[in-house]
Short mmCIF file of C-alpha atoms in Angstrom, two decimals:
data_model
loop_
_atom_site.label_atom_id
_atom_site.label_comp_id
_atom_site.label_asym_id
_atom_site.label_seq_id
_atom_site.Cartn_x
_atom_site.Cartn_y
_atom_site.Cartn_z
CA UNK H 239 88.06 157.32 150.27
CA UNK H 240 84.66 156.12 151.46
CA UNK H 241 83.49 156.73 155.00
CA UNK H 242 82.97 153.98 157.58
CA UNK H 243 84.43 151.16 155.44
CA UNK H 244 84.44 148.67 158.36
CA UNK H 245 80.92 149.54 159.58
CA UNK H 246 82.28 150.31 163.07
CA UNK H 247 80.26 153.56 163.34
CA UNK H 248 76.60 152.66 163.99
CA UNK H 249 74.95 155.54 165.84
CA UNK H 250 71.33 154.83 164.85
CA UNK H 251 69.06 151.85 165.31
CA UNK H 252 70.21 148.42 164.17
CA UNK H 253 67.67 148.29 161.35
CA UNK H 254 68.74 151.74 160.11
CA UNK H 255 72.19 150.39 159.29
CA UNK H 256 75.69 151.76 159.88
CA UNK H 257 76.56 155.42 159.47
CA UNK H 258 77.04 156.64 155.89
CA UNK H 259 75.42 153.52 154.40
CA UNK H 260 71.81 153.01 153.40
CA UNK H 261 69.75 150.23 151.86
CA UNK H 262 68.83 150.17 148.17
CA UNK H 263 65.62 148.25 147.37
CA UNK H 264 65.16 147.92 151.13
CA UNK H 265 62.01 145.82 150.79
CA UNK H 266 64.02 142.96 149.32
CA UNK H 267 66.14 142.28 152.39
CA UNK H 268 66.98 142.97 156.03
CA UNK H 269 69.85 144.91 157.61
CA UNK H 270 71.26 143.95 161.02
CA UNK H 271 74.51 143.71 162.98
CA UNK H 272 76.71 140.65 162.54
CA UNK H 273 79.78 139.42 164.46
CA UNK H 274 82.75 141.78 164.45
CA UNK H 275 86.11 141.02 162.84
CA UNK H 276 89.62 142.53 162.83
CA UNK H 277 88.93 144.26 166.13
CA UNK H 278 85.72 145.95 164.94
CA UNK H 279 82.61 145.84 167.16
CA UNK H 280 80.32 144.42 164.49
CA UNK H 281 79.90 143.62 160.82
CA UNK H 282 77.04 144.61 158.54
CA UNK H 283 74.73 141.64 157.99
CA UNK H 284 72.52 141.80 154.90
CA UNK H 285 69.98 139.05 154.26
CA UNK H 286 68.14 139.00 150.94
CA UNK H 287 64.65 137.55 150.84
CA UNK H 288 65.20 136.13 147.36
CA UNK H 289 66.93 136.96 144.10
CA UNK H 290 65.49 140.50 143.70
CA UNK H 291 68.00 143.37 143.73
CA UNK H 292 69.18 144.33 147.22
CA UNK H 293 72.22 146.42 148.13
CA UNK H 294 73.72 148.90 150.55
CA UNK H 295 75.26 152.10 149.24
CA UNK H 296 77.79 154.47 150.78
CA UNK H 297 77.35 158.21 150.59
CA UNK H 298 79.04 159.69 147.53
CA UNK H 299 82.70 160.46 148.14
CA UNK H 300 84.86 162.94 146.32
CA UNK H 301 87.48 162.01 143.77
CA UNK H 302 89.95 163.91 141.62
CA UNK H 303 88.64 165.64 138.51
CA UNK H 304 88.85 163.13 135.69
CA UNK H 305 88.85 160.20 138.08
CA UNK H 306 91.72 157.90 139.05
CA UNK H 307 92.71 154.29 139.50
CA UNK H 308 90.93 152.81 142.53
CA UNK H 309 92.05 150.04 144.90
CA UNK H 310 89.05 148.07 146.19
CA UNK H 311 89.27 145.77 149.22
CA UNK H 312 86.31 143.63 150.30
CA UNK H 313 86.17 141.21 153.22
CA UNK H 314 83.06 139.24 154.17
CA UNK H 315 81.70 135.96 155.52
CA UNK H 316 79.11 133.96 153.60
CA UNK H 317 76.63 133.11 156.37
CA UNK H 318 74.21 131.13 154.21
CA UNK H 319 72.95 130.81 150.67
CA UNK H 320 74.63 131.17 147.29
CA UNK H 321 77.30 133.73 146.32
CA UNK H 322 76.13 133.72 142.71
CA UNK H 323 74.52 137.14 142.44
CA UNK H 324 76.71 138.97 145.00
CA UNK H 325 79.52 141.46 144.55
CA UNK H 326 80.48 145.13 144.63
CA UNK H 327 80.00 147.96 142.16
CA UNK H 328 81.38 151.49 142.02
CA UNK H 329 79.61 154.22 140.07
CA UNK H 330 81.56 157.09 138.61
CA UNK H 331 79.74 160.36 139.22
CA UNK H 332 79.70 163.89 137.90
CA UNK H 333 78.10 166.32 140.34
CA UNK H 334 76.07 163.48 141.88
CA UNK H 335 74.90 161.82 138.64
CA UNK H 336 76.30 158.57 137.30
CA UNK H 337 78.35 158.76 134.11
CA UNK H 338 79.87 155.87 132.20
CA UNK H 339 79.56 152.20 133.06
CA UNK H 340 79.82 150.60 136.50
CA UNK H 341 83.09 149.23 137.85
CA UNK H 342 82.25 145.73 139.04
CA UNK H 343 83.54 142.85 141.16
CA UNK H 344 81.53 139.62 140.89
CA UNK H 345 82.27 137.29 143.83
CA UNK H 346 81.17 134.12 142.04
CA UNK H 347 83.17 134.52 138.84
CA UNK H 348 86.33 136.43 139.81
CA UNK H 349 89.32 135.18 141.78
CA UNK H 350 89.66 136.21 145.42
CA UNK H 351 92.88 137.47 147.03
CA UNK H 352 94.16 133.88 147.29
CA UNK H 353 93.49 133.19 143.63
CA UNK H 354 90.37 131.05 144.08
CA UNK H 355 87.08 131.41 142.19
CA UNK H 356 84.31 130.99 144.76
CA UNK H 357 81.46 129.95 142.48
CA UNK H 358 78.42 129.28 144.67
CA UNK H 359 80.59 129.76 147.77
CA UNK H 360 80.83 127.81 151.02
CA UNK H 361 78.68 128.82 154.00
CA UNK H 362 80.75 129.87 156.99
CA UNK H 363 83.82 130.72 154.90
CA UNK H 364 85.45 134.12 155.12
CA UNK H 365 86.50 135.70 151.82
CA UNK H 366 88.83 138.55 150.89
CA UNK H 367 88.78 140.18 147.46
CA UNK H 368 91.02 142.93 146.13
CA UNK H 369 90.74 144.54 142.72
CA UNK H 370 92.25 147.42 140.81
CA UNK H 371 89.59 149.47 139.01
CA UNK H 372 90.04 152.11 136.33
CA UNK H 373 87.90 155.05 137.43
CA UNK H 374 89.42 157.50 134.96
CA UNK H 375 86.91 159.32 132.79
CA UNK H 376 86.52 162.92 131.72
CA UNK H 377 84.21 164.82 134.02
CA UNK H 378 84.35 162.38 136.94
CA UNK H 379 84.48 164.23 140.26
CA UNK H 380 83.14 161.61 142.65
CA UNK H 381 82.19 157.98 143.18
CA UNK H 382 79.73 155.87 145.15
CA UNK H 383 80.16 152.26 146.19
CA UNK H 384 77.48 149.56 146.37
CA UNK H 385 77.78 146.31 148.34
CA UNK H 386 75.53 144.14 146.18
CA UNK H 387 73.89 141.39 148.21
CA UNK H 388 71.81 140.60 145.12
CA UNK H 389 72.11 142.15 141.66
CA UNK H 390 70.27 140.91 138.57
CA UNK H 391 73.26 141.43 136.25
CA UNK H 392 75.29 139.10 138.51
CA UNK H 393 72.70 136.32 137.86
CA UNK H 394 71.40 135.63 141.41
CA UNK H 395 70.61 132.09 142.57
CA UNK H 396 68.35 131.94 145.64
CA UNK H 397 68.55 134.01 148.83
CA UNK H 398 71.80 134.82 150.62
CA UNK H 399 73.02 136.22 153.95
CA UNK H 400 76.39 138.00 154.10
CA UNK H 401 78.35 139.53 156.98
CA UNK H 402 80.31 142.41 155.43
CA UNK H 403 83.52 143.15 157.39
CA UNK H 404 85.12 145.68 155.06
CA UNK H 405 84.26 147.48 151.84
CA UNK H 406 86.94 150.10 151.29
CA UNK H 407 88.08 152.16 148.32
CA UNK H 408 91.41 153.98 148.13
CA UNK H 409 93.32 155.88 145.49
CA UNK H 410 95.63 153.29 143.93
CA UNK H 411 99.36 153.85 144.24
CA UNK H 412 101.64 153.99 141.21
CA UNK H 413 103.09 150.60 142.23
CA UNK H 414 99.62 149.04 142.40
CA UNK H 415 98.74 150.34 138.94
CA UNK H 416 102.05 149.15 137.49
CA UNK H 417 101.77 145.64 138.96
CA UNK H 418 97.96 145.39 138.77
CA UNK H 419 98.02 144.19 142.39
CA UNK H 420 96.17 145.42 145.46
CA UNK H 421 97.36 144.35 148.90
CA UNK H 422 94.96 145.05 151.81
CA UNK H 423 96.14 147.57 154.38
CA UNK H 424 96.99 145.75 157.62
CA UNK H 425 98.46 146.38 161.01
CA UNK H 426 100.94 143.56 161.58
CA UNK H 427 103.35 142.29 164.19
CA UNK H 428 106.03 139.73 163.32
CA UNK H 429 107.82 137.57 165.87
CA UNK H 430 110.67 135.18 165.02
CA UNK H 431 111.31 132.60 167.73
CA UNK H 432 114.59 130.67 167.91
CA UNK H 433 115.57 128.97 171.15
CA UNK H 434 117.33 125.97 172.66
CA UNK H 435 115.88 125.09 176.03
CA UNK H 436 116.02 122.24 178.52
CA UNK H 437 112.81 120.44 179.43
CA UNK H 438 112.02 119.21 182.94
CA UNK H 439 113.86 115.91 182.40
CA UNK H 440 116.99 117.69 181.19
CA UNK H 441 116.52 116.88 177.51
CA UNK H 442 117.57 119.65 175.15
CA UNK H 443 114.84 120.97 172.88
CA UNK H 444 115.35 123.16 169.83
CA UNK H 445 112.54 125.48 168.80
CA UNK H 446 112.23 127.68 165.72
CA UNK H 447 109.18 129.50 164.44
CA UNK H 448 107.62 132.57 162.90
CA UNK H 449 104.38 134.10 164.22
CA UNK H 450 102.48 136.88 162.46
CA UNK H 451 99.69 138.83 164.19
CA UNK H 452 97.60 140.95 161.79
CA UNK H 453 94.79 142.88 163.46
CA UNK H 454 94.53 140.14 166.09
CA UNK H 455 94.45 137.29 163.55
CA UNK H 456 97.45 135.01 164.15
CA UNK H 457 99.26 132.71 161.71
CA UNK H 458 102.72 131.18 161.49
CA UNK H 459 104.74 128.01 161.71
CA UNK H 460 106.89 126.24 164.29
CA UNK H 461 109.46 123.45 164.38
CA UNK H 462 110.41 121.55 167.55
CA UNK H 463 113.13 118.88 167.93
CA UNK H 464 114.24 117.25 171.19
CA UNK H 465 116.57 114.67 169.66
CA UNK H 466 113.99 111.89 169.94
CA UNK H 467 110.88 113.27 168.29
CA UNK H 468 110.26 116.25 166.07
CA UNK H 469 107.27 118.22 164.82
CA UNK H 470 106.61 120.86 162.22
CA UNK H 471 103.25 122.61 162.39
CA UNK H 472 101.61 125.36 160.36
CA UNK H 473 98.94 127.67 161.78
CA UNK H 474 97.00 128.98 158.79
CA UNK H 475 93.48 128.98 157.38
CA UNK H 476 94.94 128.12 153.96
CA UNK H 477 98.12 126.18 153.16
CA UNK H 478 99.41 125.55 149.66
CA UNK H 479 102.31 124.25 147.61
CA UNK H 480 102.53 125.61 144.07
CA UNK H 481 104.66 124.96 141.02
CA UNK H 482 105.59 128.46 139.77
CA UNK H 483 106.10 127.20 136.24
CA UNK H 484 103.02 125.12 135.47
CA UNK H 485 100.40 126.23 138.00
CA UNK H 486 100.09 122.69 139.38
CA UNK H 487 99.30 123.00 143.09
CA UNK H 488 97.85 121.46 146.22
CA UNK H 489 96.06 123.44 148.94
CA UNK H 490 94.51 122.87 152.34
CA UNK H 491 91.49 125.01 153.19
CA UNK H 492 88.80 124.51 155.83
CA UNK H 493 89.58 120.86 156.52
CA UNK H 494 89.74 119.92 152.82
CA UNK H 495 92.73 119.17 150.56
CA UNK H 496 92.50 120.26 146.94
CA UNK H 497 94.85 119.13 144.17
CA UNK H 498 94.69 121.13 140.94
CA UNK H 499 96.03 120.25 137.49
CA UNK H 500 95.52 123.22 135.14
CA UNK H 501 96.98 121.26 132.23
CA UNK H 502 94.32 118.57 132.63
CA UNK H 503 91.66 120.99 133.96
CA UNK H 504 90.97 118.65 136.89
CA UNK H 505 90.62 119.01 140.64
CA UNK H 506 90.70 116.38 143.38
CA UNK H 507 89.17 117.12 146.81
CA UNK H 508 89.23 115.04 149.97
CA UNK H 509 88.81 115.55 153.69
CA UNK H 510 85.90 117.03 155.63
CA UNK H 511 82.52 116.24 154.07
CA UNK H 512 81.52 118.60 151.24
CA UNK H 513 79.02 118.73 148.38
CA UNK H 514 75.97 119.61 150.48
CA UNK H 515 73.73 116.78 151.68
CA UNK H 516 75.73 114.21 149.71
CA UNK H 517 78.52 114.31 152.31
CA UNK H 518 81.28 113.56 149.82
CA UNK H 519 84.74 112.89 151.28
CA UNK H 520 86.63 112.25 148.02
CA UNK H 521 85.91 113.65 144.57
CA UNK H 522 87.82 114.02 141.31
CA UNK H 523 86.44 115.87 138.32
CA UNK H 524 86.61 118.95 136.07
CA UNK H 525 88.05 122.10 137.64
CA UNK H 526 85.10 124.02 136.14
CA UNK H 527 82.72 122.47 138.69
CA UNK H 528 82.27 125.06 141.48
CA UNK H 529 83.36 124.13 144.99
CA UNK H 530 80.33 122.90 146.91
CA UNK H 531 78.58 121.82 143.71
CA UNK H 532 80.35 118.48 143.31
CA UNK H 533 78.16 115.42 142.75
#
């Protein structure tokens, strides 16, 4: 529904920002181009100078009279700083004026598309959020969307720099409303590989795998067996094993293993150093402690 959701159209100067977006409280931050993603030429980089309010806003876009359910998809990279204070808001409008309360997504306190609560966030990590929002209200005939780099009601902590890859709003489908689930729109290719081949020394080798290419981002798994050795490898940014009954799970993300026990409200992390300057490599404690804030 909103124009230029991936910030690919940028006809003016870099500091002016992408087409159909403009800075709110411009003195509290800086707009520039960041690295592109998903085949787009660039992202929108917003850097706040502190905790004061700083956002970018799309031009108002039309909606049905009385409003509708909205499907919000947000993809971004936390370049530096703290996610506490960042998110997205949509204002319901009647003839250009806001009516009713804001529809909000708070990055620090709400679960992302993988079910994780980011808390303060991890610099360098790419995040995807989806949320179903109820935009129905008498008199609504339009909306506007705000990418909130810093917003006082989200309780900001320090400065932050974010590369926004996508902020898109669509009319939710009946299935999305019924299941309360939003799946991002993607362009995907799926390849299933199954082969038995002979290597140079004549040894038979069995290969099986699945490769998925979504907008140029590749994931999948493969299994190889030559009768002497075997290997099973997974190509994925995140890998998890979950108990569907209890919520007990283990996950691999960004070089770190996490083991969660909802019943005990505990989490164990080990792997690549985390916890800021402390360089922790193993930690067990309450699940309520935000990732990156372990001591």
